Structure formats: C-alpha cells, structure tokens
Amino acid sequence: MISIIIPAYNEELVLGRALGALDDAARASGQPFEVVVVDDASTDRTADVAREHGARVVSVNHRQIAATRNAGARESVGEMLIFVDADTVVSGSAVRAAVEAMRAGAVGGGCAYRYDGSVPLYGRLLESLAVHLFRALGLANGCFLFCTREAFHSAGGFDEDLFCTEEVAMSRALHRRGRFVVLRESVATSGRKLRAHSSREVLGLLARLALNWPKSLRQRRGLELWYGERRSDPESTA
C-alpha cells in the first residue's frame, strides 16, 4: 500500500486542489493507497477540507515540520511512503515513477518541481538553480519525497532538531541506506511565498540561513517565511 502523507497548517485554500490531484494520481497508479493529512494546530477549515476529500486526519500541535511529517508516518500503514506538501499538485506519472523506483530496489527519492502561476524572475532563477543542484547532489525537495517504510525507520525519520531543510537531512540519511533516485517527473508547487514576499525578504532570509548555518536551521526564530503569519497570495481567487 502507498501512504501519502501531507503536513498542513492553515491550508484550507490550497489543500482541496492538492487532494483532488493526489486522488487522481494515486488511482492511476493502480495501487491501494491512503492519504493522511497531519493537521498541525490549524485555526481554519484545513481538517474539514481534508475529510471532505476522503483523507484521514491526524491532529497534532507541533508547529515544526519534521515532527509533523513523522507523526503522519507513525499513523500510516503503507509500506511505501510519499510525503507531499499541502500546496503541491502531483501527477499520476510522478506517483507511478516513485512506486516503480521503490519496487526496483530504491530506498527513496524525489523529483523535479516547478512553481505554479506567475513568480518574479529571481524566483524562476532560484527554481532552476535548486532543481539542478538537488539533482546533481541527489537530494529531494520537501514538496515530494518518497521512501520505503523500512528505510524511513532505519533512518530514524525526519530530524526533529531541524525547523527547515529536514528533507535534505532525510535524503542524506536515505543515501546511506541504499539507492536514492531523483525522478525526471515533476510536480507543481505553490509560488505564493515568492508572490507575497519581496525579493529582499526572500534573499535576505536565505543569506541569514547560510551565514548562521547550522544554528539557523535549529530554531524557529528567523524562519518567518515558513513559520510567520501567512500573507495572502496575490493570485488567490478565494
């Protein structure tokens, strides 16, 4: 069975679209599947939207992405795990390729991604740089990471000392346990942060992360792009 695990905090505006696409993608794979949405202390209708789309809801109060992902894995039952962000639209080809890779012996992997909608030019440059860098280094982006349950447990799950880049640490841990693949297939993830925040804010945050690494990854402070009050997406129709 495939367990698709989605961490979510106040994602009522985007979660329905992601779940609809995932349902189609998982059914197209021909494999039994479950969708587990981990509602991390949302104050909106995230849990209701998840249930309306047939997902199982696990409620936690972590406000820490690695712990939220791990909670979903603990509550899931599949031997193949796919972690997907709540603002990401996944294709059937990506799910099929992930399943085929694990059946062929891969312990885990990721895929390419692209931002949806219109994003500033610097955002497209960051996207291209990240996709090529992650492929060259054999790393998965957090919007789509898959692994076998056996490898997940062997790796110890996501590192809960990290408030971001937990997918990079997990990718490295999985590499040490077997074959890790970065698929050619891609998913569409939201470019809302790049639309709602200025280039100065985004690039400044990335610079601070680099200058204060690794301490900057182990505290919520300074990570407002992920943990601060969410700004409205200028392209949102809601």
C-alpha positions as protocol buffer text, in pm:
chain_id: "A"
residue {
  index: 1
  type: MET
  ca { x: 0 y: 0 z: 0 }
}
residue {
  index: 2
  type: ILE
  ca { x: 103 y: 360 z: -65 }
}
residue {
  index: 3
  type: SER
  ca { x: 68 y: 606 z: 222 }
}
residue {
  index: 4
  type: ILE
  ca { x: 61 y: 968 z: 107 }
}
residue {
  index: 5
  type: ILE
  ca { x: 139 y: 1198 z: 400 }
}
residue {
  index: 6
  type: ILE
  ca { x: 61 y: 1570 z: 392 }
}
residue {
  index: 7
  type: PRO
  ca { x: 162 y: 1809 z: 672 }
}
residue {
  index: 8
  type: ALA
  ca { x: -74 y: 2105 z: 687 }
}
residue {
  index: 9
  type: TYR
  ca { x: -114 y: 2428 z: 881 }
}
residue {
  index: 10
  type: ASN
  ca { x: -398 y: 2661 z: 780 }
}
residue {
  index: 11
  type: GLU
  ca { x: -411 y: 2527 z: 425 }
}
residue {
  index: 12
  type: GLU
  ca { x: -786 y: 2535 z: 357 }
}
residue {
  index: 13
  type: LEU
  ca { x: -738 y: 2746 z: 43 }
}
residue {
  index: 14
  type: VAL
  ca { x: -499 y: 2510 z: -136 }
}
residue {
  index: 15
  type: LEU
  ca { x: -548 y: 2168 z: 22 }
}
residue {
  index: 16
  type: GLY
  ca { x: -858 y: 2071 z: -175 }
}
residue {
  index: 17
  type: ARG
  ca { x: -681 y: 2114 z: -507 }
}
residue {
  index: 18
  type: ALA
  ca { x: -383 y: 1913 z: -388 }
}
residue {
  index: 19
  type: LEU
  ca { x: -602 y: 1631 z: -256 }
}
residue {
  index: 20
  type: GLY
  ca { x: -809 y: 1614 z: -573 }
}
residue {
  index: 21
  type: ALA
  ca { x: -497 y: 1578 z: -785 }
}
residue {
  index: 22
  type: LEU
  ca { x: -349 y: 1322 z: -546 }
}
residue {
  index: 23
  type: ASP
  ca { x: -662 y: 1110 z: -554 }
}
residue {
  index: 24
  type: ASP
  ca { x: -649 y: 1100 z: -935 }
}
residue {
  index: 25
  type: ALA
  ca { x: -273 y: 1034 z: -935 }
}
residue {
  index: 26
  type: ALA
  ca { x: -289 y: 755 z: -678 }
}
residue {
  index: 27
  type: ARG
  ca { x: -582 y: 584 z: -851 }
}
residue {
  index: 28
  type: ALA
  ca { x: -393 y: 597 z: -1181 }
}
residue {
  index: 29
  type: SER
  ca { x: -106 y: 407 z: -1020 }
}
residue {
  index: 30
  type: GLY
  ca { x: -332 y: 105 z: -976 }
}
residue {
  index: 31
  type: GLN
  ca { x: -208 y: 56 z: -619 }
}
residue {
  index: 32
  type: PRO
  ca { x: -409 y: 62 z: -296 }
}
residue {
  index: 33
  type: PHE
  ca { x: -343 y: 387 z: -114 }
}
residue {
  index: 34
  type: GLU
  ca { x: -435 y: 606 z: 178 }
}
residue {
  index: 35
  type: VAL
  ca { x: -400 y: 981 z: 226 }
}
residue {
  index: 36
  type: VAL
  ca { x: -309 y: 1106 z: 573 }
}
residue {
  index: 37
  type: VAL
  ca { x: -333 y: 1480 z: 640 }
}
residue {
  index: 38
  type: VAL
  ca { x: -150 y: 1588 z: 954 }
}
residue {
  index: 39
  type: ASP
  ca { x: -329 y: 1899 z: 1077 }
}
residue {
  index: 40
  type: ASP
  ca { x: -74 y: 2089 z: 1283 }
}
residue {
  index: 41
  type: ALA
  ca { x: -281 y: 2322 z: 1505 }
}
residue {
  index: 42
  type: SER
  ca { x: -471 y: 2485 z: 1218 }
}
residue {
  index: 43
  type: THR
  ca { x: -724 y: 2754 z: 1305 }
}
residue {
  index: 44
  type: ASP
  ca { x: -912 y: 2733 z: 975 }
}
residue {
  index: 45
  type: ARG
  ca { x: -1103 y: 2456 z: 794 }
}
residue {
  index: 46
  type: THR
  ca { x: -797 y: 2251 z: 698 }
}
residue {
  index: 47
  type: ALA
  ca { x: -921 y: 1938 z: 878 }
}
residue {
  index: 48
  type: ASP
  ca { x: -1272 y: 1973 z: 733 }
}
residue {
  index: 49
  type: VAL
  ca { x: -1138 y: 2010 z: 378 }
}
residue {
  index: 50
  type: ALA
  ca { x: -921 y: 1703 z: 426 }
}
residue {
  index: 51
  type: ARG
  ca { x: -1214 y: 1492 z: 546 }
}
residue {
  index: 52
  type: GLU
  ca { x: -1438 y: 1620 z: 267 }
}
residue {
  index: 53
  type: HIS
  ca { x: -1183 y: 1479 z: 20 }
}
residue {
  index: 54
  type: GLY
  ca { x: -1167 y: 1141 z: 191 }
}
residue {
  index: 55
  type: ALA
  ca { x: -836 y: 1187 z: 372 }
}
residue {
  index: 56
  type: ARG
  ca { x: -770 y: 1060 z: 721 }
}
residue {
  index: 57
  type: VAL
  ca { x: -685 y: 1345 z: 958 }
}
residue {
  index: 58
  type: VAL
  ca { x: -425 y: 1326 z: 1233 }
}
residue {
  index: 59
  type: SER
  ca { x: -426 y: 1625 z: 1468 }
}
residue {
  index: 60
  type: VAL
  ca { x: -102 y: 1744 z: 1631 }
}
residue {
  index: 61
  type: ASN
  ca { x: 29 y: 2063 z: 1790 }
}
residue {
  index: 62
  type: HIS
  ca { x: 394 y: 2081 z: 1692 }
}
residue {
  index: 63
  type: ARG
  ca { x: 438 y: 2376 z: 1455 }
}
residue {
  index: 64
  type: GLN
  ca { x: 752 y: 2203 z: 1344 }
}
residue {
  index: 65
  type: ILE
  ca { x: 756 y: 2043 z: 1002 }
}
residue {
  index: 66
  type: ALA
  ca { x: 982 y: 1744 z: 1074 }
}
residue {
  index: 67
  type: ALA
  ca { x: 776 y: 1638 z: 1377 }
}
residue {
  index: 68
  type: THR
  ca { x: 456 y: 1681 z: 1178 }
}
residue {
  index: 69
  type: ARG
  ca { x: 584 y: 1460 z: 895 }
}
residue {
  index: 70
  type: ASN
  ca { x: 693 y: 1196 z: 1146 }
}
residue {
  index: 71
  type: ALA
  ca { x: 352 y: 1198 z: 1312 }
}
residue {
  index: 72
  type: GLY
  ca { x: 192 y: 1118 z: 977 }
}
residue {
  index: 73
  type: ALA
  ca { x: 434 y: 834 z: 914 }
}
residue {
  index: 74
  type: ARG
  ca { x: 358 y: 682 z: 1254 }
}
residue {
  index: 75
  type: GLU
  ca { x: -16 y: 687 z: 1185 }
}
residue {
  index: 76
  type: SER
  ca { x: 13 y: 549 z: 830 }
}
residue {
  index: 77
  type: VAL
  ca { x: 7 y: 182 z: 733 }
}
residue {
  index: 78
  type: GLY
  ca { x: 162 y: 161 z: 384 }
}
residue {
  index: 79
  type: GLU
  ca { x: 496 y: 0 z: 310 }
}
residue {
  index: 80
  type: MET
  ca { x: 569 y: 286 z: 66 }
}
residue {
  index: 81
  type: LEU
  ca { x: 560 y: 645 z: 195 }
}
residue {
  index: 82
  type: ILE
  ca { x: 519 y: 958 z: -16 }
}
residue {
  index: 83
  type: PHE
  ca { x: 547 y: 1295 z: 161 }
}
residue {
  index: 84
  type: VAL
  ca { x: 375 y: 1578 z: -24 }
}
residue {
  index: 85
  type: ASP
  ca { x: 328 y: 1943 z: 73 }
}
residue {
  index: 86
  type: ALA
  ca { x: -27 y: 2073 z: 107 }
}
residue {
  index: 87
  type: ASP
  ca { x: 24 y: 2328 z: -171 }
}
residue {
  index: 88
  type: THR
  ca { x: 164 y: 2081 z: -425 }
}
residue {
  index: 89
  type: VAL
  ca { x: -17 y: 1927 z: -722 }
}
residue {
  index: 90
  type: VAL
  ca { x: 114 y: 1579 z: -803 }
}
residue {
  index: 91
  type: SER
  ca { x: 72 y: 1398 z: -1134 }
}
residue {
  index: 92
  type: GLY
  ca { x: -4 y: 1032 z: -1186 }
}
residue {
  index: 93
  type: SER
  ca { x: 328 y: 988 z: -1363 }
}
residue {
  index: 94
  type: ALA
  ca { x: 519 y: 1107 z: -1055 }
}
residue {
  index: 95
  type: VAL
  ca { x: 337 y: 863 z: -826 }
}
residue {
  index: 96
  type: ARG
  ca { x: 384 y: 575 z: -1071 }
}
residue {
  index: 97
  type: ALA
  ca { x: 753 y: 651 z: -1114 }
}
residue {
  index: 98
  type: ALA
  ca { x: 804 y: 665 z: -737 }
}
residue {
  index: 99
  type: VAL
  ca { x: 631 y: 331 z: -686 }
}
residue {
  index: 100
  type: GLU
  ca { x: 825 y: 171 z: -972 }
}
residue {
  index: 101
  type: ALA
  ca { x: 1154 y: 302 z: -830 }
}
residue {
  index: 102
  type: MET
  ca { x: 1086 y: 154 z: -487 }
}
residue {
  index: 103
  type: ARG
  ca { x: 976 y: -176 z: -638 }
}
residue {
  index: 104
  type: ALA
  ca { x: 1301 y: -181 z: -834 }
}
residue {
  index: 105
  type: GLY
  ca { x: 1500 y: -153 z: -513 }
}
residue {
  index: 106
  type: ALA
  ca { x: 1537 y: 219 z: -446 }
}
residue {
  index: 107
  type: VAL
  ca { x: 1510 y: 312 z: -78 }
}
residue {
  index: 108
  type: GLY
  ca { x: 1374 y: 655 z: -165 }
}
residue {
  index: 109
  type: GLY
  ca { x: 1395 y: 961 z: -382 }
}
residue {
  index: 110
  type: GLY
  ca { x: 1243 y: 1285 z: -502 }
}
residue {
  index: 111
  type: CYS
  ca { x: 1159 y: 1460 z: -826 }
}
residue {
  index: 112
  type: ALA
  ca { x: 1182 y: 1792 z: -1006 }
}
residue {
  index: 113
  type: TYR
  ca { x: 939 y: 2071 z: -927 }
}
residue {
  index: 114
  type: ARG
  ca { x: 813 y: 2394 z: -1075 }
}
residue {
  index: 115
  type: TYR
  ca { x: 633 y: 2691 z: -920 }
}
residue {
  index: 116
  type: ASP
  ca { x: 275 y: 2747 z: -1022 }
}
residue {
  index: 117
  type: GLY
  ca { x: 138 y: 3076 z: -1151 }
}
residue {
  index: 118
  type: SER
  ca { x: 349 y: 3382 z: -1208 }
}
residue {
  index: 119
  type: VAL
  ca { x: 656 y: 3440 z: -994 }
}
residue {
  index: 120
  type: PRO
  ca { x: 926 y: 3709 z: -1020 }
}
residue {
  index: 121
  type: LEU
  ca { x: 1223 y: 3643 z: -1245 }
}
residue {
  index: 122
  type: TYR
  ca { x: 1454 y: 3588 z: -950 }
}
residue {
  index: 123
  type: GLY
  ca { x: 1211 y: 3320 z: -831 }
}
residue {
  index: 124
  type: ARG
  ca { x: 1239 y: 3133 z: -1160 }
}
residue {
  index: 125
  type: LEU
  ca { x: 1617 y: 3157 z: -1133 }
}
residue {
  index: 126
  type: LEU
  ca { x: 1605 y: 3016 z: -779 }
}
residue {
  index: 127
  type: GLU
  ca { x: 1375 y: 2739 z: -901 }
}
residue {
  index: 128
  type: SER
  ca { x: 1611 y: 2641 z: -1182 }
}
residue {
  index: 129
  type: LEU
  ca { x: 1917 y: 2657 z: -957 }
}
residue {
  index: 130
  type: ALA
  ca { x: 1753 y: 2446 z: -686 }
}
residue {
  index: 131
  type: VAL
  ca { x: 1623 y: 2182 z: -927 }
}
residue {
  index: 132
  type: HIS
  ca { x: 1963 y: 2139 z: -1093 }
}
residue {
  index: 133
  type: LEU
  ca { x: 2154 y: 2150 z: -764 }
}
residue {
  index: 134
  type: PHE
  ca { x: 1927 y: 1898 z: -593 }
}
residue {
  index: 135
  type: ARG
  ca { x: 1953 y: 1664 z: -891 }
}
residue {
  index: 136
  type: ALA
  ca { x: 2332 y: 1694 z: -902 }
}
residue {
  index: 137
  type: LEU
  ca { x: 2358 y: 1625 z: -528 }
}
residue {
  index: 138
  type: GLY
  ca { x: 2089 y: 1357 z: -529 }
}
residue {
  index: 139
  type: LEU
  ca { x: 1852 y: 1537 z: -291 }
}
residue {
  index: 140
  type: ALA
  ca { x: 1473 y: 1552 z: -267 }
}
residue {
  index: 141
  type: ASN
  ca { x: 1276 y: 1872 z: -226 }
}
residue {
  index: 142
  type: GLY
  ca { x: 1030 y: 1868 z: 61 }
}
residue {
  index: 143
  type: CYS
  ca { x: 729 y: 1910 z: -166 }
}
residue {
  index: 144
  type: PHE
  ca { x: 771 y: 1548 z: -289 }
}
residue {
  index: 145
  type: LEU
  ca { x: 987 y: 1292 z: -112 }
}
residue {
  index: 146
  type: PHE
  ca { x: 929 y: 918 z: -110 }
}
residue {
  index: 147
  type: CYS
  ca { x: 1084 y: 621 z: 67 }
}
residue {
  index: 148
  type: THR
  ca { x: 1010 y: 271 z: 184 }
}
residue {
  index: 149
  type: ARG
  ca { x: 884 y: 236 z: 539 }
}
residue {
  index: 150
  type: GLU
  ca { x: 1181 y: 14 z: 620 }
}
residue {
  index: 151
  type: ALA
  ca { x: 1427 y: 282 z: 507 }
}
residue {
  index: 152
  type: PHE
  ca { x: 1231 y: 554 z: 688 }
}
residue {
  index: 153
  type: HIS
  ca { x: 1257 y: 371 z: 1018 }
}
residue {
  index: 154
  type: SER
  ca { x: 1620 y: 279 z: 957 }
}
residue {
  index: 155
  type: ALA
  ca { x: 1698 y: 648 z: 900 }
}
residue {
  index: 156
  type: GLY
  ca { x: 1519 y: 742 z: 1221 }
}
residue {
  index: 157
  type: GLY
  ca { x: 1257 y: 953 z: 1048 }
}
residue {
  index: 158
  type: PHE
  ca { x: 1294 y: 1325 z: 985 }
}
residue {
  index: 159
  type: ASP
  ca { x: 1537 y: 1505 z: 1216 }
}
residue {
  index: 160
  type: GLU
  ca { x: 1316 y: 1689 z: 1465 }
}
residue {
  index: 161
  type: ASP
  ca { x: 1601 y: 1920 z: 1564 }
}
residue {
  index: 162
  type: LEU
  ca { x: 1556 y: 2090 z: 1226 }
}
residue {
  index: 163
  type: PHE
  ca { x: 1290 y: 2353 z: 1158 }
}
residue {
  index: 164
  type: CYS
  ca { x: 1373 y: 2356 z: 785 }
}
residue {
  index: 165
  type: THR
  ca { x: 1583 y: 2157 z: 534 }
}
residue {
  index: 166
  type: GLU
  ca { x: 1465 y: 1839 z: 705 }
}
residue {
  index: 167
  type: GLU
  ca { x: 1422 y: 1688 z: 358 }
}
residue {
  index: 168
  type: VAL
  ca { x: 1792 y: 1741 z: 285 }
}
residue {
  index: 169
  type: ALA
  ca { x: 1891 y: 1561 z: 603 }
}
residue {
  index: 170
  type: MET
  ca { x: 1649 y: 1279 z: 523 }
}
residue {
  index: 171
  type: SER
  ca { x: 1783 y: 1250 z: 167 }
}
residue {
  index: 172
  type: ARG
  ca { x: 2135 y: 1211 z: 302 }
}
residue {
  index: 173
  type: ALA
  ca { x: 2024 y: 955 z: 558 }
}
residue {
  index: 174
  type: LEU
  ca { x: 1847 y: 753 z: 289 }
}
residue {
  index: 175
  type: HIS
  ca { x: 2155 y: 768 z: 64 }
}
residue {
  index: 176
  type: ARG
  ca { x: 2346 y: 585 z: 335 }
}
residue {
  index: 177
  type: ARG
  ca { x: 2091 y: 306 z: 328 }
}
residue {
  index: 178
  type: GLY
  ca { x: 2071 y: 229 z: -41 }
}
residue {
  index: 179
  type: ARG
  ca { x: 1986 y: 364 z: -384 }
}
residue {
  index: 180
  type: PHE
  ca { x: 1827 y: 709 z: -385 }
}
residue {
  index: 181
  type: VAL
  ca { x: 1683 y: 844 z: -710 }
}
residue {
  index: 182
  type: VAL
  ca { x: 1573 y: 1185 z: -835 }
}
residue {
  index: 183
  type: LEU
  ca { x: 1298 y: 1127 z: -1090 }
}
residue {
  index: 184
  type: ARG
  ca { x: 1263 y: 1313 z: -1419 }
}
residue {
  index: 185
  type: GLU
  ca { x: 894 y: 1364 z: -1347 }
}
residue {
  index: 186
  type: SER
  ca { x: 795 y: 1692 z: -1185 }
}
residue {
  index: 187
  type: VAL
  ca { x: 527 y: 1830 z: -956 }
}
residue {
  index: 188
  type: ALA
  ca { x: 378 y: 2179 z: -938 }
}
residue {
  index: 189
  type: THR
  ca { x: 421 y: 2353 z: -604 }
}
residue {
  index: 190
  type: SER
  ca { x: 293 y: 2691 z: -497 }
}
residue {
  index: 191
  type: GLY
  ca { x: 492 y: 3002 z: -573 }
}
residue {
  index: 192
  type: ARG
  ca { x: 283 y: 3202 z: -323 }
}
residue {
  index: 193
  type: LYS
  ca { x: 575 y: 3286 z: -93 }
}
residue {
  index: 194
  type: LEU
  ca { x: 761 y: 3443 z: -384 }
}
residue {
  index: 195
  type: ARG
  ca { x: 449 y: 3637 z: -483 }
}
residue {
  index: 196
  type: ALA
  ca { x: 366 y: 3753 z: -130 }
}
residue {
  index: 197
  type: HIS
  ca { x: 719 y: 3844 z: -15 }
}
residue {
  index: 198
  type: SER
  ca { x: 969 y: 4081 z: -171 }
}
residue {
  index: 199
  type: SER
  ca { x: 1295 y: 3965 z: -321 }
}
residue {
  index: 200
  type: ARG
  ca { x: 1474 y: 4148 z: -40 }
}
residue {
  index: 201
  type: GLU
  ca { x: 1285 y: 3944 z: 221 }
}
residue {
  index: 202
  type: VAL
  ca { x: 1338 y: 3609 z: 49 }
}
residue {
  index: 203
  type: LEU
  ca { x: 1702 y: 3658 z: -45 }
}
residue {
  index: 204
  type: GLY
  ca { x: 1776 y: 3814 z: 294 }
}
residue {
  index: 205
  type: LEU
  ca { x: 1636 y: 3508 z: 470 }
}
residue {
  index: 206
  type: LEU
  ca { x: 1842 y: 3273 z: 253 }
}
residue {
  index: 207
  type: ALA
  ca { x: 2153 y: 3479 z: 325 }
}
residue {
  index: 208
  type: ARG
  ca { x: 2091 y: 3467 z: 702 }
}
residue {
  index: 209
  type: LEU
  ca { x: 2039 y: 3092 z: 685 }
}
residue {
  index: 210
  type: ALA
  ca { x: 2371 y: 3049 z: 510 }
}
residue {
  index: 211
  type: LEU
  ca { x: 2562 y: 3288 z: 739 }
}
residue {
  index: 212
  type: ASN
  ca { x: 2428 y: 3132 z: 1059 }
}
residue {
  index: 213
  type: TRP
  ca { x: 2431 y: 2770 z: 942 }
}
residue {
  index: 214
  type: PRO
  ca { x: 2370 y: 2525 z: 1105 }
}
residue {
  index: 215
  type: LYS
  ca { x: 2230 y: 2709 z: 1409 }
}
residue {
  index: 216
  type: SER
  ca { x: 1978 y: 2889 z: 1187 }
}
residue {
  index: 217
  type: LEU
  ca { x: 1815 y: 2557 z: 1095 }
}
residue {
  index: 218
  type: ARG
  ca { x: 1755 y: 2453 z: 1456 }
}
residue {
  index: 219
  type: GLN
  ca { x: 1531 y: 2736 z: 1575 }
}
residue {
  index: 220
  type: ARG
  ca { x: 1202 y: 2881 z: 1460 }
}
residue {
  index: 221
  type: ARG
  ca { x: 1330 y: 3234 z: 1502 }
}
residue {
  index: 222
  type: GLY
  ca { x: 1430 y: 3387 z: 1171 }
}
residue {
  index: 223
  type: LEU
  ca { x: 1222 y: 3142 z: 966 }
}
residue {
  index: 224
  type: GLU
  ca { x: 920 y: 3368 z: 925 }
}
residue {
  index: 225
  type: LEU
  ca { x: 885 y: 3265 z: 562 }
}
residue {
  index: 226
  type: TRP
  ca { x: 767 y: 2925 z: 688 }
}
residue {
  index: 227
  type: TYR
  ca { x: 656 y: 2988 z: 1046 }
}
residue {
  index: 228
  type: GLY
  ca { x: 542 y: 3351 z: 1046 }
}
residue {
  index: 229
  type: GLU
  ca { x: 195 y: 3485 z: 981 }
}
residue {
  index: 230
  type: ARG
  ca { x: 99 y: 3382 z: 630 }
}
residue {
  index: 231
  type: ARG
  ca { x: 38 y: 3656 z: 377 }
}
residue {
  index: 232
  type: SER
  ca { x: -235 y: 3636 z: 117 }
}
residue {
  index: 233
  type: ASP
  ca { x: -137 y: 3504 z: -224 }
}
residue {
  index: 234
  type: PRO
  ca { x: -193 y: 3787 z: -475 }
}
residue {
  index: 235
  type: GLU
  ca { x: -315 y: 3525 z: -725 }
}
residue {
  index: 236
  type: SER
  ca { x: -559 y: 3360 z: -485 }
}
residue {
  index: 237
  type: THR
  ca { x: -919 y: 3357 z: -607 }
}
residue {
  index: 238
  type: ALA
  ca { x: -1058 y: 3284 z: -260 }
}
